[in-house]
Coordinates of C-alpha atoms (C1' of nucleotides) in Angstrom, one line a residue:
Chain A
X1 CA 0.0 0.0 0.0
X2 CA 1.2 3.4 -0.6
X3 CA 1.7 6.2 2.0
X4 CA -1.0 8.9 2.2
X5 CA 1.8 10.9 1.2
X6 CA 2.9 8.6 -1.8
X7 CA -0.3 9.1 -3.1
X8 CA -1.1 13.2 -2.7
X9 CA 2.4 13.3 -4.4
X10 CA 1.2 11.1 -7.3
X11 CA -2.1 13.4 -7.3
X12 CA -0.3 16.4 -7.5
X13 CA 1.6 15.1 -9.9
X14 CA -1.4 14.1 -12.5
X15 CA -2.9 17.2 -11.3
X16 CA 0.0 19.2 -12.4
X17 CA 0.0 17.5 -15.7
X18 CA -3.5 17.6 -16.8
X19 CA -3.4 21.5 -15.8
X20 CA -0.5 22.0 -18.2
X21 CA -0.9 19.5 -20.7
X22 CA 2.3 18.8 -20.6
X23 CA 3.1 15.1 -18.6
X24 CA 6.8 16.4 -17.1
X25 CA 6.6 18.5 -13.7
X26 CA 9.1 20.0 -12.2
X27 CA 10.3 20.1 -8.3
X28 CA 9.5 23.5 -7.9
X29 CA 5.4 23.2 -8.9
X30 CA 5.6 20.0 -7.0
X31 CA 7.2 21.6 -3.8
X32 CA 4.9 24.8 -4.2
X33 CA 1.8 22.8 -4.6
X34 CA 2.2 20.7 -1.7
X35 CA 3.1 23.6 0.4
X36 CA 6.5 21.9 1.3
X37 CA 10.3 22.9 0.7
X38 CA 12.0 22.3 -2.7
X39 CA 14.6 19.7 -1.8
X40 CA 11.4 17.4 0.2
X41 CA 10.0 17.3 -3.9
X42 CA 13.4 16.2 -5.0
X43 CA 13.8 13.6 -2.3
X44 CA 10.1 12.1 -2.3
X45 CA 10.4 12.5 -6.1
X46 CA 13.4 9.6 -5.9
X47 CA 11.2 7.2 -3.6
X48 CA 7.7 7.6 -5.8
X49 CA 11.0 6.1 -8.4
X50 CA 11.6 3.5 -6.9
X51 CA 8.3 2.9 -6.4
X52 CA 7.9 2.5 -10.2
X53 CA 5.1 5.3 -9.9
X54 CA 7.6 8.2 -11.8
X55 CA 10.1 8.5 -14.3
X56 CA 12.4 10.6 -12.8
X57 CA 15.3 13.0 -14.6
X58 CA 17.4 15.0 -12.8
X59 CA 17.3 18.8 -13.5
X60 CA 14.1 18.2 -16.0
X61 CA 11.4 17.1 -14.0
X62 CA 8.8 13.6 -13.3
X63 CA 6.4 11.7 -15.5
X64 CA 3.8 9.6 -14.1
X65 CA 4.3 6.1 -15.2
X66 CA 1.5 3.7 -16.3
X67 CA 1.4 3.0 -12.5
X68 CA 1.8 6.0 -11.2
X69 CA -1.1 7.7 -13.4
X70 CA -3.7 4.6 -12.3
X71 CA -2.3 5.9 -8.7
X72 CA -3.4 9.1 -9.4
X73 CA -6.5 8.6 -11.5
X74 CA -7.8 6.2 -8.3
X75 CA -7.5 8.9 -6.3
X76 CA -8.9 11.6 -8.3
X77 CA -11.7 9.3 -8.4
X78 CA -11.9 8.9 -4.4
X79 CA -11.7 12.4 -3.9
X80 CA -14.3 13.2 -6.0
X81 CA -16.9 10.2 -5.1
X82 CA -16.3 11.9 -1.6
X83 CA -16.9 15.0 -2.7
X84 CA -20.4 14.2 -4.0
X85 CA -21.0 12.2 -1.2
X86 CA -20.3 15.2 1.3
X87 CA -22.9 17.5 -0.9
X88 CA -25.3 15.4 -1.8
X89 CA -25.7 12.9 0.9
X90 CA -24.8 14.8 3.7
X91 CA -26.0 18.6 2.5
X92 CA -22.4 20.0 3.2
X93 CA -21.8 23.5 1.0
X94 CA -19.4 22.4 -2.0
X95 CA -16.8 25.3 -0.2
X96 CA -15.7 22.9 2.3
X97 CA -15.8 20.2 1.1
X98 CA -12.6 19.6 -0.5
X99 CA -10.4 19.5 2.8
X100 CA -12.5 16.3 4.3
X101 CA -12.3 14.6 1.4
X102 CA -8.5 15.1 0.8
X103 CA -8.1 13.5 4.9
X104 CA -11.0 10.6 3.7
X105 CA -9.7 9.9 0.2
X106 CA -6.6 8.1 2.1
X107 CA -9.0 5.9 4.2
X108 CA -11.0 4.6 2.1
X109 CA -10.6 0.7 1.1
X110 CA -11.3 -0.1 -2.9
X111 CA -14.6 -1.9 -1.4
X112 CA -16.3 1.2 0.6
X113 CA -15.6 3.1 -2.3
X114 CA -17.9 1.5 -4.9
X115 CA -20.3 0.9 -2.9
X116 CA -20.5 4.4 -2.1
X117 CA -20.0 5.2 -5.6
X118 CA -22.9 3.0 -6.4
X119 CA -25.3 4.7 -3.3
X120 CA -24.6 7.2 -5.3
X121 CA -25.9 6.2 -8.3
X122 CA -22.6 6.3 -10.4
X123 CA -22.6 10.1 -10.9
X124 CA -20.7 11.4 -13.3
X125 CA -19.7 14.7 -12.5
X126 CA -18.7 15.7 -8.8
X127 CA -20.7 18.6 -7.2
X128 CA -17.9 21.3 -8.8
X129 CA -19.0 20.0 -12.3
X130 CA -15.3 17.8 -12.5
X131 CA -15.7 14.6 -14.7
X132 CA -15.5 11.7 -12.2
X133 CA -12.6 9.3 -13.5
X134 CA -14.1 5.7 -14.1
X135 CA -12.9 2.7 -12.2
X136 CA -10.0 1.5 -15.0
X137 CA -8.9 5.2 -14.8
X138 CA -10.3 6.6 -17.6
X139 CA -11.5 10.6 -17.3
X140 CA -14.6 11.7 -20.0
X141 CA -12.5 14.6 -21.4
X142 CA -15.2 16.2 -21.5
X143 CA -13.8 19.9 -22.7
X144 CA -15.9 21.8 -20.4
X145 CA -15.1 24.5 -18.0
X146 CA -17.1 26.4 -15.3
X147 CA -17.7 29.8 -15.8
X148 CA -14.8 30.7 -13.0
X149 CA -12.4 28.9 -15.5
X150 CA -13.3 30.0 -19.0
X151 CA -11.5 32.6 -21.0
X152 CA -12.5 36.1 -20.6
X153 CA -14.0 38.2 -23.2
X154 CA -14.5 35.2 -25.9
X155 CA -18.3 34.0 -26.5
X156 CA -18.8 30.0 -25.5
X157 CA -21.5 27.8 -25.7
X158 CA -23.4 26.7 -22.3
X159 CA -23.1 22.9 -22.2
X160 CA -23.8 22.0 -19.0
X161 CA -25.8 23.0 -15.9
X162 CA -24.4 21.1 -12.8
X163 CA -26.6 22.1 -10.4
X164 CA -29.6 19.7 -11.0
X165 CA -32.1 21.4 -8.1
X166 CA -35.5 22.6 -9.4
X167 CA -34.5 26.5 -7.8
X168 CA -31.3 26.6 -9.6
X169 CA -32.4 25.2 -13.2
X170 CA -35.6 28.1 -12.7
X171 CA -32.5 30.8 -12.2
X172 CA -30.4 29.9 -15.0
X173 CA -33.2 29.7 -17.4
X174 CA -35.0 33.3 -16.8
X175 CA -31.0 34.5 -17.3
X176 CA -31.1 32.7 -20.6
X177 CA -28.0 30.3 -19.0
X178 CA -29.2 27.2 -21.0
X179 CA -27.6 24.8 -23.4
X180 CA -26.8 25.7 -26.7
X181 CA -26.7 29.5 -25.6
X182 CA -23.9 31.8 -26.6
X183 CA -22.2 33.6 -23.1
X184 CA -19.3 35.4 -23.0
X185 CA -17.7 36.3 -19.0
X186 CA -16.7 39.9 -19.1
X187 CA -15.2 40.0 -15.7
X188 CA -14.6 38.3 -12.6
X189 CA -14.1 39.8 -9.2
X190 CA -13.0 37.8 -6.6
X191 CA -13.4 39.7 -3.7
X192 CA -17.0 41.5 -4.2
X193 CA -17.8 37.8 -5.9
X194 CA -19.0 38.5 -8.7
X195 CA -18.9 37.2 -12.3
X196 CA -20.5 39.6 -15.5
X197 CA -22.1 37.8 -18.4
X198 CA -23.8 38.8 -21.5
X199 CA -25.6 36.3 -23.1
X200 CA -25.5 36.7 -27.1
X201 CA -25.8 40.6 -27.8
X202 CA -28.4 40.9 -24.7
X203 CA -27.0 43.5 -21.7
X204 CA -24.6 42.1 -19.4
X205 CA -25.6 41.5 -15.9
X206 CA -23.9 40.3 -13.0
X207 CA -23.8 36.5 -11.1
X208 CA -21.8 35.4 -7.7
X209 CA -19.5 32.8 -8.1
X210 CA -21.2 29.9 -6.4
X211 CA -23.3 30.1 -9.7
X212 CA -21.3 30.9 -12.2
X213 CA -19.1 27.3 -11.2
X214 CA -22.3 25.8 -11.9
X215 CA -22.4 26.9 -15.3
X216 CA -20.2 24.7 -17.7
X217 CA -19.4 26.0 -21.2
X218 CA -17.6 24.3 -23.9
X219 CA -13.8 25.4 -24.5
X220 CA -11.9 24.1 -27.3
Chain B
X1 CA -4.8 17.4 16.9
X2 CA -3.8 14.1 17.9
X3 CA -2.3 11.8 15.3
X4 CA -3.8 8.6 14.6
X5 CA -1.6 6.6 16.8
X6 CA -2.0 9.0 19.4
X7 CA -6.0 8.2 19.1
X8 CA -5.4 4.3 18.6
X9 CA -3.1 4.1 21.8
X10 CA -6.6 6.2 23.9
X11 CA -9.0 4.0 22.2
X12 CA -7.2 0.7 22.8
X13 CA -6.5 2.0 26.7
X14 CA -10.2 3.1 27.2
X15 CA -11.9 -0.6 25.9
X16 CA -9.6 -2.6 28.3
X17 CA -10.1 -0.5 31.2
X18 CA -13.7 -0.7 30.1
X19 CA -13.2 -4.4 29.6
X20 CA -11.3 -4.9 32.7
X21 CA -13.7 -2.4 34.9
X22 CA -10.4 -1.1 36.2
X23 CA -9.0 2.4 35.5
X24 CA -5.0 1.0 35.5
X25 CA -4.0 -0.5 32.2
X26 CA -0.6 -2.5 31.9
X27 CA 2.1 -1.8 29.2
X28 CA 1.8 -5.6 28.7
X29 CA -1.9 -5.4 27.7
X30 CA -1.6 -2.5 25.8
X31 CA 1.0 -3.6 23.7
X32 CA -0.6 -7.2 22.9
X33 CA -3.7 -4.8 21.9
X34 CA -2.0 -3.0 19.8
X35 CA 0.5 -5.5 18.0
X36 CA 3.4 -3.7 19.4
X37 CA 6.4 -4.5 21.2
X38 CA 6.3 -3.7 25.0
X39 CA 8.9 -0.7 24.9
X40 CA 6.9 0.6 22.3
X41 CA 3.9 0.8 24.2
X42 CA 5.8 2.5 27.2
X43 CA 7.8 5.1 25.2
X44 CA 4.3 5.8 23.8
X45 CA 3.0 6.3 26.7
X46 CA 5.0 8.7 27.6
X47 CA 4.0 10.8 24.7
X48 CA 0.4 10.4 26.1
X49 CA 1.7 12.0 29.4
X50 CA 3.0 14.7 27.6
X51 CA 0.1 15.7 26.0
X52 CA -1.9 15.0 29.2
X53 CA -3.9 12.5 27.7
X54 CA -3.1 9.5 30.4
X55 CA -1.6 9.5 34.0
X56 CA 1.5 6.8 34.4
X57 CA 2.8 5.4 37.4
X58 CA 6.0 3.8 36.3
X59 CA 5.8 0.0 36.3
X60 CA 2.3 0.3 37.7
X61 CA 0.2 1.3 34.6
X62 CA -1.6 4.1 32.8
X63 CA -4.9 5.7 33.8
X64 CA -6.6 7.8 31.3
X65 CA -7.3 11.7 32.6
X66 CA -10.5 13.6 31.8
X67 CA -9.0 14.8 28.0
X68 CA -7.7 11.3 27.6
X69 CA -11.1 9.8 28.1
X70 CA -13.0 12.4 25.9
X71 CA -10.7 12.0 23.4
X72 CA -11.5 7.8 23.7
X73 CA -14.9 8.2 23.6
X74 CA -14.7 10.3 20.6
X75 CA -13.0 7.6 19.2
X76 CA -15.7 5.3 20.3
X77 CA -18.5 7.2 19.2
X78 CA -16.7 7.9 15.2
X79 CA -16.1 3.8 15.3
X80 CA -19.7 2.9 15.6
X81 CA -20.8 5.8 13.5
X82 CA -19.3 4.6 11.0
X83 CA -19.8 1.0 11.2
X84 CA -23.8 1.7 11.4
X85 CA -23.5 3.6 8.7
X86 CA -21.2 0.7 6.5
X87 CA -23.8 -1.8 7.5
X88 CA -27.3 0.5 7.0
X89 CA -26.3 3.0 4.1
X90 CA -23.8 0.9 2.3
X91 CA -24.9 -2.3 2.5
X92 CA -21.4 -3.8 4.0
X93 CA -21.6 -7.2 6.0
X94 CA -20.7 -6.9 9.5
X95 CA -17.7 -9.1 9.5
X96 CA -16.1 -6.7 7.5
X97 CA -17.1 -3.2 8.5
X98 CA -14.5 -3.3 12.1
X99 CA -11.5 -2.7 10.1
X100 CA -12.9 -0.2 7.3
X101 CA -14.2 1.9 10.5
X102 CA -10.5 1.5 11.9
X103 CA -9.3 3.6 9.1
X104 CA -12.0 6.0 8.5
X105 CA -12.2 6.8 12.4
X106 CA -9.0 8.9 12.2
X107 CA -10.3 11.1 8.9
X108 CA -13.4 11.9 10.2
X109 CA -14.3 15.6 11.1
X110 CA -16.2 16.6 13.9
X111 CA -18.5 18.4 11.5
X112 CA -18.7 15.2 8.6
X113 CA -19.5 13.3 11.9
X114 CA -22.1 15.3 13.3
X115 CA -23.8 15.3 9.8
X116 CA -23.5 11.5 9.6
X117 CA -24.9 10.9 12.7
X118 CA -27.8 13.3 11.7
X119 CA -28.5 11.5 8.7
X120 CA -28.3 7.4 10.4
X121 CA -31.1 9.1 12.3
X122 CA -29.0 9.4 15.6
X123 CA -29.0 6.0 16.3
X124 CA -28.4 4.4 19.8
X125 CA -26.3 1.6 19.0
X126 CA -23.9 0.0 16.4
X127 CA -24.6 -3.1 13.8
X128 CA -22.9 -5.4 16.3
X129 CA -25.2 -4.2 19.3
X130 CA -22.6 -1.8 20.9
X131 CA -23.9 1.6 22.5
X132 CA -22.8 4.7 20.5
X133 CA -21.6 7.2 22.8
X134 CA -23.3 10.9 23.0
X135 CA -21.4 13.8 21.4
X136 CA -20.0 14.5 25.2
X137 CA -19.1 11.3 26.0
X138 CA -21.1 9.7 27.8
X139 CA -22.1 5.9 27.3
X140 CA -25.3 4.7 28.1
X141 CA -23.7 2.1 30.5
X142 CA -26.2 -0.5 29.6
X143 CA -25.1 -3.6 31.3
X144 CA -26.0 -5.9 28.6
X145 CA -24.1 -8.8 26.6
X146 CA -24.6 -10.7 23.8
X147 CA -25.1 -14.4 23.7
X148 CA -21.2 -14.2 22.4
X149 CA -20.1 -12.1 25.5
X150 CA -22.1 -13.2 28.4
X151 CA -21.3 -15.8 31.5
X152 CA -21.7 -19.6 30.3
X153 CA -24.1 -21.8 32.5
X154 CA -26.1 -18.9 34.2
X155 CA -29.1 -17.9 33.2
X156 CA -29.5 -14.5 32.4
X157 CA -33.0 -12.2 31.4
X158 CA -33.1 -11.2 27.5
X159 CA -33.2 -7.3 27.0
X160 CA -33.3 -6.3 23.7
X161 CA -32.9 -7.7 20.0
X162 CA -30.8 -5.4 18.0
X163 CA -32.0 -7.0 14.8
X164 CA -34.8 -5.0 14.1
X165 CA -35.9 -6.7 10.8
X166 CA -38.9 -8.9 10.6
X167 CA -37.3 -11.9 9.7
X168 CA -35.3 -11.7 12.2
X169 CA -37.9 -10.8 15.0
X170 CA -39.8 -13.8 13.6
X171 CA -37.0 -16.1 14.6
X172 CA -36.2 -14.8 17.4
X173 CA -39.9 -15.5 18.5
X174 CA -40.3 -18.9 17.4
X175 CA -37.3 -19.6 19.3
X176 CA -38.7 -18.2 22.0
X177 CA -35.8 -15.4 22.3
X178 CA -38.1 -12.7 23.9
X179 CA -37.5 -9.7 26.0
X180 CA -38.0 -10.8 29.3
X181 CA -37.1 -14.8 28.9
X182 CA -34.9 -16.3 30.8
X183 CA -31.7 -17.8 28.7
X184 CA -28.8 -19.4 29.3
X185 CA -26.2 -20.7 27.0
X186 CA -25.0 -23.9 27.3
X187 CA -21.6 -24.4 25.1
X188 CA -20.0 -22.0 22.8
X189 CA -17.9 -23.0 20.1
X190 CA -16.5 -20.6 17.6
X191 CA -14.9 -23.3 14.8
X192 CA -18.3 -24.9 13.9
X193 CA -19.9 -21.0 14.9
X194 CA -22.7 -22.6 17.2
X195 CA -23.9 -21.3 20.3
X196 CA -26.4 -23.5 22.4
X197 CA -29.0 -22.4 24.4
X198 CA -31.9 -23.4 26.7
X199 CA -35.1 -21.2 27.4
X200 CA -36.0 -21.2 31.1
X201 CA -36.2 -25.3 31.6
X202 CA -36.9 -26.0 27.6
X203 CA -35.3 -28.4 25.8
X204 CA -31.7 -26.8 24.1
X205 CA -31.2 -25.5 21.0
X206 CA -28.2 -24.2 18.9
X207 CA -28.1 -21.2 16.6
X208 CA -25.4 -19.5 14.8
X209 CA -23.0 -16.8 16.3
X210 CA -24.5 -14.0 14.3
X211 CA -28.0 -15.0 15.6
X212 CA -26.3 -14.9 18.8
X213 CA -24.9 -11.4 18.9
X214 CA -28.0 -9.8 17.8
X215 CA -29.6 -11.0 21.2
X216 CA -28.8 -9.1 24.2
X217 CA -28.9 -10.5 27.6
X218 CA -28.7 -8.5 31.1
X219 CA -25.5 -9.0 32.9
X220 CA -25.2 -7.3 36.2
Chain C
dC1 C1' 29.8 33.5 -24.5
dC2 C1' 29.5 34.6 -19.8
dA3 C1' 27.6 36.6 -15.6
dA4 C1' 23.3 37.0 -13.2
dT5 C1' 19.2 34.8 -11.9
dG6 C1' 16.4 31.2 -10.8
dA7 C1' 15.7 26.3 -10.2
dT8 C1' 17.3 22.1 -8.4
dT9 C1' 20.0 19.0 -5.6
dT10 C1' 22.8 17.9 -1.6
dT11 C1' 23.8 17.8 3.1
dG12 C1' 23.0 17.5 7.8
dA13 C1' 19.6 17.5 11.2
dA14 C1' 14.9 16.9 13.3
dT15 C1' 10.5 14.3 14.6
dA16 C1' 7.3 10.4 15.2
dG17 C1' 6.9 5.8 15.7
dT18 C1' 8.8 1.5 15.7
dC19 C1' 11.9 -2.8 17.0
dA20 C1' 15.2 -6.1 19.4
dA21 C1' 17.7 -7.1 23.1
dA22 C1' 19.7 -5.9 27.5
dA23 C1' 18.8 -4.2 32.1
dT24 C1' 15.9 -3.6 35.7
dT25 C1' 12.0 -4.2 38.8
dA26 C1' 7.8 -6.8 40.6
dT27 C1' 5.6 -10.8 41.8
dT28 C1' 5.3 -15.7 42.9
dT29 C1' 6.6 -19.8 44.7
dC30 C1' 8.7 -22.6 47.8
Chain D
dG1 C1' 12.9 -14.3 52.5
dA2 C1' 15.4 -15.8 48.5
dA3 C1' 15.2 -17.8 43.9
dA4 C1' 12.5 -18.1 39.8
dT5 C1' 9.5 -16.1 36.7
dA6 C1' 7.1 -12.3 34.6
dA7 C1' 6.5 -7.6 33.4
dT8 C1' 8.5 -3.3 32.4
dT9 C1' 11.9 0.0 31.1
dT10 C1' 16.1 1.5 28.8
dT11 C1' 19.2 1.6 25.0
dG12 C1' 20.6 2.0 20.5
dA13 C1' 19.1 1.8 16.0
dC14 C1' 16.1 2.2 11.9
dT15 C1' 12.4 4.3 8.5
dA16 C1' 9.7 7.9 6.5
dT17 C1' 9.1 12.5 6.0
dT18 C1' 10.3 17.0 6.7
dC19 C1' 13.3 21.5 6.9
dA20 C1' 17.1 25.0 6.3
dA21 C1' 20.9 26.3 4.1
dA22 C1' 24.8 25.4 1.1
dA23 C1' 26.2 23.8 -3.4
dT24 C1' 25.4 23.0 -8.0
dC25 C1' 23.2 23.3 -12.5
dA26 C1' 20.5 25.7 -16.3
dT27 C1' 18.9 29.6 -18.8
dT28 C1' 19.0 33.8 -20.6
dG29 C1' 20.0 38.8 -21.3
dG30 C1' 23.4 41.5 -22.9

DNA sequence: CCAATGATTTTGAATAGTCAAAATTATTTC
DNA sequence: GAAATAATTTTGACTATTCAAAATCATTGG
């Protein structure tokens, strides 16, 4: 079995990756992104080697291996599975959720996790709209972004509304935010929380955030 | 917060003084419990002190303080949380559930916790028939056993059926296992998983070990 | 092409938890 | 009450993970 900390290195590692689009990290992301000094990277980085779970070279950066990336897809799907569980199951607010399931995702045995998976009812998106990898590791790569992700200032095309509740779907739809609908974010504001749309030509008005990650748009 | 040993060494101290119904635990015992070598268990200890978690009288044994025992029955109260929820929301047998909750116990937030609890309906007691302490602590020192746990050859009074499904109540009926009768078992043996009884002066009968933990019997 | 800057690696040390085996202390037994 | 037995404590060592700071390597602007 791998250490909990084997295994967030791993996920950072895909994580990394999959953000960039490019399968080579280097230490300094790594170290950075687990909050922990540059030289712990470098020296974990040689164990997850000889763990078969990298490809390490020195000066350039790590690569998942085949082993390493079902590592990290299996936990990507754990954290995620717990993530819906958390909102759905146990009403949680999707803001803090991510914490519990990063200390749960490292307790849970293959065997508690479909089942919960399955009590679930096999969703396929978690509650922040992220594509739930499948059991053999596979992610839909589904091309979709919330509408705290997109590009700014380009028109995309709503795809998805993750929020299934009656009250949210009646929102979206008297602001126009439905599939097939042309939106285009004009700006984000982190601190007052806001996020301005227009859809199509129509004027632009304003959303919080908790909404506008609900909103999933296509993005090549 | 307390690391996961940290909690496992509390737990393990609180059953056997619980077990024992003495407040003084060995390092001996505590070490067997655990799976650890005896100097382990009394450098640990140590720790414990430390934190004020346990009081330790050199080659005498450990008592747990006020925080130690909180922090045990914390413990207590996440383990049979959780394994309710394994066996009613997930489905799990109860054979397996014990370890799964050994895992999850340390991950668990006070707040996923509370939420858990709120959504098993608050319950009383675990699968296995075990009280589930309150949120401060306190165990509703019900002095019942199960037909596993209970004094051979004596007869004792049947209290409660934790079994609350028809098909078991049924049996348990027909058998004449009713709150109030008067039972004693006979022979216990744990290789062919039979446990043989006798109601008040009836002739004997044998059912099966997980028949015979779902029965509680008062023990003074 | 070479010095400056930034990233990476090495080194030496710390912490938590563990073990085996030796030393010590308690408890029994006669 | 002393010898035998059992339990406990101490000692020295090991692993995994971490840090800080020094040393090294890589890149890039002039």
């Amino acid at each position: 079995m791998p250490s909990a900390t084997v295994e967030n290195y791993v996920k950072e590692i895909l994580a990394l990756s999959m953000e960039k689009g490019k399968a080579q990290v280097g230490m300094g992301e790594i170290a950075r992104g687990l909050g922990v000094a540059p030289g712990t990277a470098t020296s974990m980085t040689k164990t997850l080697e000889r763990e078969k779970l990298v490809q390490y070279k020195s000066h350039k950066g790590v690569t998942l291996t085949a082993k390493g990336r079902k590592l990290g897809m299996g936990m990507l799907r754990r954290h995620r599975i717990l993530e819906t569980f958390l909102v759905e199951t146990l009403g949680l607010d999707w803001t803090e959720i991510h914490g519990e399931a990063e200390e749960l995702e490292h307790a849970l045995s293959e065997k508690v996790l479909d089942r919960l998976d399955k009590f679930l009812g096999r969703p396929e998106f978690d509650p922040h709209g992220d594509p739930i990898p499948t059991k053999d590791g596979k992610i839909a790569q589904s091309n979709m972004r919330n509408l705290l992700e997109c590009r700014r200032q380009v028109a995309s095309k709503v795809t998805l509304i993750t929020d299934q509740g009656v009250e949210f779907l009646n929102f979206a739809r008297r602001k126009g935010l439905v599939p097939g609908a042309s939106v285009e974010v004009i700006s984000r504001d982190l601190v007052s929380d806001a996020v301005e749309l227009r859809i199509g030509k129509t004027k632009p008005f304003t959303i919080g955030s908790k909404a506008a990650r609900k909103i999933l748009v296509a993005s090549s």
